[in-house]
Amino acid sequence: MKKILFVTHTFLPESYGGAEQQTLKIASALNKKNYKTLIFSPKIKKKTPKINKINNVNIIRLKLNKLPSLRGIAIFSFISWFIKTFYWSLFNIKNFDAIYVVHGRIHSIPFVLISKIFNKKLFIKIGRGGDIFDLNQIRKKKIIGKLVVRILIKNVTAWIANSDEIYKDLKSYRIQRSKIFKIYNGVKFSNKKKRYIPGKKKFLYFGRFDKEKNLIYLINSFSKLSKNLDFKFTMVGDGTEKDKIIKIIKLYKLQNKIFIKGKTLKLLKFFKENHFFISASNSEGMSNSLLESSSFGLPSISSRVSGAKDIISDNKTGFIFNLKDKKDLQKKLTIMIKMKKNRYCKMSTNIQKLISKRFTIEIIVNEHIKMFNKVFNTN
């Protein structure tokens, strides 16, 4: 039985992001495959439990005042994170065969030293590709950025890329190909065929309401569509941009077309009630929202970010648009709103077939096991 320590920079219930949910899915699925997993994370809020269990996975959280960073006063939280993780490891790391860090950012630094001292395999799963690729972000740090990147490249046992773009980003740093494993994010697959909904086309977004998700860009694009195009757009979630979004909807007088629903994990009814998933994110690793909606047969329209091209083929499983071309999204929204039943149903079938072949959680967990076996048998 292999024992894997997963390390995340945030975790439930303080954050319900895609990386956190994906980590929990993988850790839980590995537990069913004769592995033992534990998730290790900072916590900021006092009410967040230090120790608990979710989906049969044990969680341990260390209290910090802020998330670890090298910027401003948050550097003291980074120092605290470094000391606390090292102290915890003195007594506990012997119980694990490998450390699996989610996102190659600042919070991963202590575990380079820990893996070296205690002779443990170190895996890092990259969180973002393209312009904000993890290693690019670290390299930008003044004074120590380039040094930290060199240390990571030299000491990480294996890298996990969850998209083609991230795989290419890692290769650009001249990391040995034998150390890079392309493993997509996984989703629980729904084998129920999507029922076509007659009438106006309905679009769905669910996730965080923050600047990175670019939701105001979406509202602006919908507002510029021809007046004779009927649609409904439902936004499910919460976040720092919520009040601003509400004001923009009122400004464009779209209250009868764009609706906000509160954050929920019970999304099935939204998958049943809508035709398309839509995302205008500025950055992604591989969108869990995109995967989940695709699993239920919703074709998607997404900005050209890491992971989108792995799932979406233009005119076959959805559409990809260019954020820098403001008219591109409007043109493709118009196509989707006018789409006939036969074309829609074919697109819906195509996306579910793709998910079943490449992105189910069962496939992804088996890919992890292959990776672990290869690393442990080689080294």
CSV table of C-alpha atoms in Angstrom, one decimal:
chain,number,residue,atom,x,y,z
A,1,MET,CA,0.0,0.0,0.0
A,2,LYS,CA,1.4,3.4,-1.1
A,3,LYS,CA,0.8,6.4,1.1
A,4,ILE,CA,0.4,9.8,-0.6
A,5,LEU,CA,0.5,13.2,1.1
A,6,PHE,CA,-1.5,15.7,-0.9
A,7,VAL,CA,-0.6,19.4,-0.3
A,8,THR,CA,-2.9,22.2,-1.4
A,9,HIS,CA,-2.5,26.0,-0.8
A,10,THR,CA,-6.3,26.3,0.0
A,11,PHE,CA,-9.0,23.7,0.7
A,12,LEU,CA,-12.6,23.1,1.6
A,13,PRO,CA,-14.6,24.7,3.2
A,14,GLU,CA,-12.6,27.9,2.9
A,15,SER,CA,-12.3,27.5,-0.9
A,16,TYR,CA,-14.5,25.4,-3.2
A,17,GLY,CA,-12.2,25.9,-6.3
A,18,GLY,CA,-11.7,23.4,-9.0
A,19,ALA,CA,-8.2,22.4,-7.8
A,20,GLU,CA,-9.5,21.7,-4.3
A,21,GLN,CA,-12.4,19.6,-5.6
A,22,GLN,CA,-10.2,17.7,-8.1
A,23,THR,CA,-7.7,16.9,-5.3
A,24,LEU,CA,-10.4,15.5,-3.1
A,25,LYS,CA,-11.8,13.4,-6.0
A,26,ILE,CA,-8.4,11.9,-6.8
A,27,ALA,CA,-7.5,11.3,-3.2
A,28,SER,CA,-10.8,9.6,-2.5
A,29,ALA,CA,-10.6,7.4,-5.6
A,30,LEU,CA,-7.0,6.4,-4.8
A,31,ASN,CA,-8.2,5.3,-1.3
A,32,LYS,CA,-10.4,2.7,-3.1
A,33,LYS,CA,-7.4,1.4,-5.1
A,34,ASN,CA,-5.3,0.2,-2.1
A,35,TYR,CA,-3.7,3.6,-1.6
A,36,LYS,CA,-3.8,5.7,1.6
A,37,THR,CA,-4.1,9.5,1.2
A,38,LEU,CA,-4.1,12.5,3.4
A,39,ILE,CA,-4.7,16.2,2.3
A,40,PHE,CA,-2.6,18.8,4.0
A,41,SER,CA,-3.5,22.5,3.8
A,42,PRO,CA,-3.3,25.9,5.5
A,43,LYS,CA,-6.4,27.4,7.1
A,44,ILE,CA,-7.2,31.0,7.8
A,45,LYS,CA,-10.5,31.0,9.6
A,46,LYS,CA,-10.7,29.9,13.3
A,47,LYS,CA,-14.0,28.0,12.7
A,48,THR,CA,-12.4,25.8,10.1
A,49,PRO,CA,-11.6,22.4,11.6
A,50,LYS,CA,-8.0,21.5,12.1
A,51,ILE,CA,-8.7,17.8,11.4
A,52,ASN,CA,-11.7,16.3,9.7
A,53,LYS,CA,-12.6,13.8,7.0
A,54,ILE,CA,-14.4,14.4,3.7
A,55,ASN,CA,-15.4,11.5,1.3
A,56,ASN,CA,-13.3,9.2,3.5
A,57,VAL,CA,-10.2,11.3,3.0
A,58,ASN,CA,-8.4,12.6,6.1
A,59,ILE,CA,-7.7,16.4,6.1
A,60,ILE,CA,-5.2,18.2,8.3
A,61,ARG,CA,-5.0,22.0,8.2
A,62,LEU,CA,-2.4,24.3,9.8
A,63,LYS,CA,-3.6,27.7,11.1
A,64,LEU,CA,-2.1,30.8,9.4
A,65,ASN,CA,-3.1,34.5,9.5
A,66,LYS,CA,-2.8,34.8,5.7
A,67,LEU,CA,-2.1,32.4,2.8
A,68,PRO,CA,1.6,32.0,2.4
A,69,SER,CA,3.2,34.5,0.0
A,70,LEU,CA,6.4,36.4,-0.5
A,71,ARG,CA,4.6,39.7,-0.9
A,72,GLY,CA,4.2,42.3,1.9
A,73,ILE,CA,3.2,41.2,5.4
A,74,ALA,CA,2.1,37.8,4.0
A,75,ILE,CA,5.8,36.8,4.0
A,76,PHE,CA,5.4,36.2,7.7
A,77,SER,CA,2.6,33.7,6.9
A,78,PHE,CA,5.0,32.0,4.4
A,79,ILE,CA,7.7,31.8,7.2
A,80,SER,CA,5.1,30.4,9.6
A,81,TRP,CA,4.0,27.9,6.9
A,82,PHE,CA,7.6,26.8,6.4
A,83,ILE,CA,8.3,26.3,10.1
A,84,LYS,CA,5.0,24.6,10.8
A,85,THR,CA,5.2,22.2,7.9
A,86,PHE,CA,8.7,21.2,8.7
A,87,TYR,CA,7.9,20.6,12.4
A,88,TRP,CA,4.8,18.5,11.4
A,89,SER,CA,7.0,16.5,9.0
A,90,LEU,CA,9.5,15.7,11.7
A,91,PHE,CA,6.9,13.4,13.3
A,92,ASN,CA,4.7,12.5,10.4
A,93,ILE,CA,6.4,12.4,7.0
A,94,LYS,CA,7.8,8.9,7.7
A,95,ASN,CA,4.3,7.6,7.3
A,96,PHE,CA,4.2,8.6,3.6
A,97,ASP,CA,5.9,7.4,0.4
A,98,ALA,CA,5.4,10.5,-1.6
A,99,ILE,CA,4.4,14.2,-1.5
A,100,TYR,CA,2.0,15.4,-4.1
A,101,VAL,CA,1.8,19.3,-4.2
A,102,VAL,CA,-1.1,20.8,-6.0
A,103,HIS,CA,0.1,24.0,-7.9
A,104,GLY,CA,3.8,24.7,-8.2
A,105,ARG,CA,3.6,28.0,-6.3
A,106,ILE,CA,5.3,29.4,-3.2
A,107,HIS,CA,3.5,27.0,-0.8
A,108,SER,CA,5.5,24.1,-2.4
A,109,ILE,CA,8.9,25.4,-1.4
A,110,PRO,CA,9.1,23.8,2.1
A,111,PHE,CA,8.3,20.4,0.6
A,112,VAL,CA,11.4,20.5,-1.6
A,113,LEU,CA,13.5,20.6,1.5
A,114,ILE,CA,11.3,18.1,3.3
A,115,SER,CA,11.4,15.6,0.4
A,116,LYS,CA,15.2,16.0,0.2
A,117,ILE,CA,15.9,15.5,3.9
A,118,PHE,CA,13.5,12.6,4.4
A,119,ASN,CA,14.1,11.0,1.0
A,120,LYS,CA,10.5,11.2,-0.3
A,121,LYS,CA,9.3,11.4,-3.9
A,122,LEU,CA,8.0,14.9,-4.8
A,123,PHE,CA,5.3,15.3,-7.3
A,124,ILE,CA,4.0,18.8,-8.4
A,125,LYS,CA,0.8,19.3,-10.3
A,126,ILE,CA,0.8,22.5,-12.2
A,127,GLY,CA,-2.2,24.8,-11.7
A,128,ARG,CA,-2.1,27.3,-14.6
A,129,GLY,CA,-0.7,27.4,-18.1
A,130,GLY,CA,0.2,30.2,-20.6
A,131,ASP,CA,0.9,33.7,-19.4
A,132,ILE,CA,0.5,32.7,-15.7
A,133,PHE,CA,2.2,29.3,-15.9
A,134,ASP,CA,3.2,28.5,-12.3
A,135,LEU,CA,7.0,28.6,-12.9
A,136,ASN,CA,6.7,31.9,-14.8
A,137,GLN,CA,4.9,33.4,-11.7
A,138,ILE,CA,7.7,32.2,-9.4
A,139,ARG,CA,10.4,33.4,-11.7
A,140,LYS,CA,9.0,37.0,-11.5
A,141,LYS,CA,9.7,37.2,-7.8
A,142,LYS,CA,12.5,39.6,-7.2
A,143,ILE,CA,15.8,38.4,-6.0
A,144,ILE,CA,15.0,34.7,-5.3
A,145,GLY,CA,12.5,33.9,-8.1
A,146,LYS,CA,15.0,32.4,-10.6
A,147,LEU,CA,16.8,30.6,-7.9
A,148,VAL,CA,13.6,29.0,-6.6
A,149,VAL,CA,12.7,27.8,-10.1
A,150,ARG,CA,16.1,26.2,-10.5
A,151,ILE,CA,15.8,24.4,-7.2
A,152,LEU,CA,12.3,23.1,-8.1
A,153,ILE,CA,13.5,21.8,-11.5
A,154,LYS,CA,16.4,20.1,-10.0
A,155,ASN,CA,14.6,18.4,-7.1
A,156,VAL,CA,11.0,17.6,-8.2
A,157,THR,CA,10.7,13.9,-9.0
A,158,ALA,CA,7.8,14.2,-11.4
A,159,TRP,CA,5.5,17.0,-12.8
A,160,ILE,CA,1.8,16.6,-13.7
A,161,ALA,CA,0.4,18.6,-16.6
A,162,ASN,CA,-3.4,18.5,-16.9
A,163,SER,CA,-3.5,20.1,-20.3
A,164,ASP,CA,-1.5,20.1,-23.6
A,165,GLU,CA,-0.6,23.7,-23.0
A,166,ILE,CA,0.9,23.1,-19.6
A,167,TYR,CA,2.8,20.1,-21.0
A,168,LYS,CA,4.4,22.4,-23.5
A,169,ASP,CA,5.1,25.0,-20.8
A,170,LEU,CA,7.0,22.5,-18.8
A,171,LYS,CA,9.0,21.3,-21.8
A,172,SER,CA,10.0,25.0,-22.4
A,173,TYR,CA,11.9,24.9,-19.1
A,174,ARG,CA,13.9,22.0,-20.5
A,175,ILE,CA,12.5,19.6,-17.9
A,176,GLN,CA,13.2,15.9,-18.9
A,177,ARG,CA,10.2,14.5,-20.7
A,178,SER,CA,10.5,11.3,-18.6
A,179,LYS,CA,9.6,13.5,-15.6
A,180,ILE,CA,6.5,15.1,-17.2
A,181,PHE,CA,3.2,13.2,-17.0
A,182,LYS,CA,0.2,14.5,-18.9
A,183,ILE,CA,-2.8,13.6,-16.8
A,184,TYR,CA,-6.1,15.4,-17.3
A,185,ASN,CA,-8.5,16.4,-14.6
A,186,GLY,CA,-11.3,13.8,-14.1
A,187,VAL,CA,-15.0,14.0,-13.6
A,188,LYS,CA,-17.8,11.6,-12.6
A,189,PHE,CA,-19.4,10.6,-15.9
A,190,SER,CA,-23.2,10.9,-16.5
A,191,ASN,CA,-24.3,8.4,-19.1
A,192,LYS,CA,-27.7,9.9,-19.4
A,193,LYS,CA,-28.3,11.5,-22.8
A,194,LYS,CA,-29.0,15.3,-22.6
A,195,ARG,CA,-32.7,16.0,-23.3
A,196,TYR,CA,-33.2,18.8,-25.8
A,197,ILE,CA,-35.1,21.8,-24.4
A,198,PRO,CA,-37.3,23.6,-27.0
A,199,GLY,CA,-37.6,27.4,-26.9
A,200,LYS,CA,-35.0,30.1,-26.2
A,201,LYS,CA,-31.4,29.0,-25.7
A,202,LYS,CA,-30.2,29.0,-22.1
A,203,PHE,CA,-26.6,29.5,-21.0
A,204,LEU,CA,-25.1,28.5,-17.7
A,205,TYR,CA,-22.0,29.6,-15.7
A,206,PHE,CA,-21.2,28.2,-12.3
A,207,GLY,CA,-18.1,29.0,-10.2
A,208,ARG,CA,-16.4,32.0,-8.5
A,209,PHE,CA,-17.5,35.5,-9.2
A,210,ASP,CA,-14.1,37.1,-9.4
A,211,LYS,CA,-12.0,39.1,-11.9
A,212,GLU,CA,-10.2,36.1,-13.2
A,213,LYS,CA,-13.5,34.6,-14.4
A,214,ASN,CA,-14.2,37.7,-16.5
A,215,LEU,CA,-18.0,37.6,-16.0
A,216,ILE,CA,-18.5,41.3,-16.8
A,217,TYR,CA,-17.0,40.6,-20.3
A,218,LEU,CA,-19.7,38.0,-20.8
A,219,ILE,CA,-22.5,40.4,-19.7
A,220,ASN,CA,-21.1,43.1,-22.0
A,221,SER,CA,-21.1,40.6,-24.9
A,222,PHE,CA,-24.7,39.4,-24.3
A,223,SER,CA,-25.8,43.1,-24.1
A,224,LYS,CA,-24.6,43.7,-27.6
A,225,LEU,CA,-26.5,40.9,-29.3
A,226,SER,CA,-29.2,41.7,-31.7
A,227,LYS,CA,-32.5,42.6,-30.0
A,228,ASN,CA,-34.3,39.8,-31.8
A,229,LEU,CA,-32.2,37.1,-30.3
A,230,ASP,CA,-33.9,35.6,-27.3
A,231,PHE,CA,-31.7,33.9,-24.6
A,232,LYS,CA,-31.4,33.3,-20.9
A,233,PHE,CA,-28.1,33.4,-19.0
A,234,THR,CA,-27.9,31.9,-15.4
A,235,MET,CA,-24.9,32.6,-13.2
A,236,VAL,CA,-24.5,30.3,-10.2
A,237,GLY,CA,-22.0,31.2,-7.5
A,238,ASP,CA,-20.6,34.0,-5.4
A,239,GLY,CA,-17.5,36.1,-5.0
A,240,THR,CA,-16.0,39.6,-4.8
A,241,GLU,CA,-17.5,40.7,-8.2
A,242,LYS,CA,-21.1,39.9,-7.3
A,243,ASP,CA,-22.2,43.4,-6.5
A,244,LYS,CA,-20.5,44.9,-9.5
A,245,ILE,CA,-22.2,42.2,-11.7
A,246,ILE,CA,-25.6,43.0,-10.4
A,247,LYS,CA,-25.1,46.7,-11.2
A,248,ILE,CA,-23.9,45.9,-14.7
A,249,ILE,CA,-27.0,43.7,-15.3
A,250,LYS,CA,-29.3,46.6,-14.2
A,251,LEU,CA,-27.3,49.1,-16.2
A,252,TYR,CA,-28.0,47.1,-19.4
A,253,LYS,CA,-31.6,46.4,-18.3
A,254,LEU,CA,-31.0,42.7,-18.7
A,255,GLN,CA,-32.8,41.6,-15.4
A,256,ASN,CA,-35.3,39.6,-17.5
A,257,LYS,CA,-32.5,37.7,-19.3
A,258,ILE,CA,-29.6,37.3,-16.9
A,259,PHE,CA,-30.1,35.8,-13.5
A,260,ILE,CA,-27.9,35.2,-10.5
A,261,LYS,CA,-28.3,32.1,-8.3
A,262,GLY,CA,-26.4,31.5,-5.0
A,263,LYS,CA,-23.5,29.2,-4.6
A,264,THR,CA,-24.5,25.5,-4.5
A,265,LEU,CA,-22.9,22.1,-5.1
A,266,LYS,CA,-26.3,20.7,-6.3
A,267,LEU,CA,-26.0,21.5,-9.9
A,268,LEU,CA,-28.0,18.7,-11.6
A,269,LYS,CA,-31.1,20.8,-12.1
A,270,PHE,CA,-29.1,23.5,-13.8
A,271,PHE,CA,-27.5,21.0,-16.2
A,272,LYS,CA,-31.0,19.8,-17.0
A,273,GLU,CA,-32.5,23.3,-17.5
A,274,ASN,CA,-29.7,24.8,-19.7
A,275,HIS,CA,-28.4,24.2,-23.2
A,276,PHE,CA,-24.8,25.5,-23.0
A,277,PHE,CA,-22.0,26.1,-20.5
A,278,ILE,CA,-20.1,29.4,-21.0
A,279,SER,CA,-16.8,30.6,-19.7
A,280,ALA,CA,-14.6,33.7,-20.4
A,281,SER,CA,-11.8,33.0,-17.9
A,282,ASN,CA,-8.5,34.8,-18.3
A,283,SER,CA,-6.7,31.7,-17.1
A,284,GLU,CA,-7.3,28.0,-16.2
A,285,GLY,CA,-5.4,24.8,-15.7
A,286,MET,CA,-8.2,22.6,-16.9
A,287,SER,CA,-11.7,23.9,-15.9
A,288,ASN,CA,-13.6,21.5,-13.7
A,289,SER,CA,-16.8,23.4,-14.5
A,290,LEU,CA,-16.2,22.8,-18.2
A,291,LEU,CA,-15.6,19.1,-17.5
A,292,GLU,CA,-18.6,18.7,-15.3
A,293,SER,CA,-21.1,20.4,-17.6
A,294,SER,CA,-19.7,18.5,-20.6
A,295,SER,CA,-20.2,15.2,-18.7
A,296,PHE,CA,-23.9,16.0,-18.6
A,297,GLY,CA,-24.0,16.8,-22.3
A,298,LEU,CA,-23.8,20.5,-22.4
A,299,PRO,CA,-21.7,21.8,-25.3
A,300,SER,CA,-19.6,24.7,-24.2
A,301,ILE,CA,-18.3,28.0,-25.4
A,302,SER,CA,-15.0,29.0,-23.8
A,303,SER,CA,-12.2,31.6,-24.0
A,304,ARG,CA,-8.9,30.2,-25.4
A,305,VAL,CA,-7.3,29.2,-22.2
A,306,SER,CA,-5.3,26.2,-21.0
A,307,GLY,CA,-7.4,23.0,-21.1
A,308,ALA,CA,-10.1,24.4,-23.4
A,309,LYS,CA,-8.7,23.0,-26.6
A,310,ASP,CA,-8.3,19.5,-24.9
A,311,ILE,CA,-12.1,19.4,-24.5
A,312,ILE,CA,-13.6,21.7,-27.1
A,313,SER,CA,-13.4,21.2,-30.9
A,314,ASP,CA,-15.0,24.1,-32.7
A,315,ASN,CA,-18.4,23.2,-34.3
A,316,LYS,CA,-18.1,19.6,-32.9
A,317,THR,CA,-18.2,19.8,-29.1
A,318,GLY,CA,-18.6,23.5,-28.7
A,319,PHE,CA,-16.8,26.8,-29.5
A,320,ILE,CA,-13.7,28.6,-28.5
A,321,PHE,CA,-13.4,32.4,-28.8
A,322,ASN,CA,-10.7,34.9,-28.7
A,323,LEU,CA,-10.9,37.3,-25.7
A,324,LYS,CA,-9.0,40.0,-27.6
A,325,ASP,CA,-11.5,40.0,-30.4
A,326,LYS,CA,-14.7,41.4,-28.8
A,327,LYS,CA,-16.9,40.5,-31.8
A,328,ASP,CA,-15.8,36.8,-31.8
A,329,LEU,CA,-17.8,35.9,-28.8
A,330,GLN,CA,-20.9,37.8,-30.1
A,331,LYS,CA,-20.7,35.9,-33.5
A,332,LYS,CA,-20.5,32.5,-31.8
A,333,LEU,CA,-23.3,33.3,-29.3
A,334,THR,CA,-25.5,34.2,-32.3
A,335,ILE,CA,-24.7,30.8,-33.9
A,336,MET,CA,-25.6,29.0,-30.7
A,337,ILE,CA,-28.8,30.9,-30.1
A,338,LYS,CA,-29.9,30.1,-33.7
A,339,MET,CA,-28.8,26.5,-33.5
A,340,LYS,CA,-31.3,23.9,-34.7
A,341,LYS,CA,-32.3,20.8,-32.6
A,342,ASN,CA,-30.4,18.2,-34.8
A,343,ARG,CA,-27.1,20.1,-34.7
A,344,TYR,CA,-27.4,20.7,-31.0
A,345,CYS,CA,-28.1,17.1,-30.2
A,346,LYS,CA,-25.2,15.9,-32.3
A,347,MET,CA,-22.9,18.3,-30.5
A,348,SER,CA,-24.2,17.2,-27.1
A,349,THR,CA,-23.6,13.5,-28.0
A,350,ASN,CA,-20.1,14.3,-29.2
A,351,ILE,CA,-19.0,16.0,-26.0
A,352,GLN,CA,-20.3,13.1,-23.8
A,353,LYS,CA,-18.5,10.6,-26.0
A,354,LEU,CA,-15.3,12.5,-25.5
A,355,ILE,CA,-15.7,12.7,-21.7
A,356,SER,CA,-16.3,9.0,-21.5
A,357,LYS,CA,-13.2,8.2,-23.5
A,358,ARG,CA,-10.7,10.6,-21.9
A,359,PHE,CA,-11.9,12.4,-18.8
A,360,THR,CA,-13.7,10.1,-16.3
A,361,ILE,CA,-12.3,10.0,-12.8
A,362,GLU,CA,-11.7,6.3,-13.2
A,363,ILE,CA,-9.4,6.9,-16.2
A,364,ILE,CA,-7.6,9.7,-14.5
A,365,VAL,CA,-7.0,7.7,-11.3
A,366,ASN,CA,-5.6,4.8,-13.3
A,367,GLU,CA,-3.2,7.2,-15.0
A,368,HIS,CA,-2.0,8.4,-11.6
A,369,ILE,CA,-1.4,4.8,-10.5
A,370,LYS,CA,0.6,4.2,-13.7
A,371,MET,CA,2.7,7.3,-12.9
A,372,PHE,CA,3.3,6.2,-9.3
A,373,ASN,CA,4.3,2.7,-10.4
A,374,LYS,CA,6.7,4.0,-13.0
A,375,VAL,CA,8.3,6.5,-10.6
A,376,PHE,CA,8.7,4.0,-7.7
A,377,ASN,CA,9.9,1.2,-10.0
A,378,THR,CA,12.4,3.4,-11.8
A,379,ASN,CA,14.0,5.2,-8.8
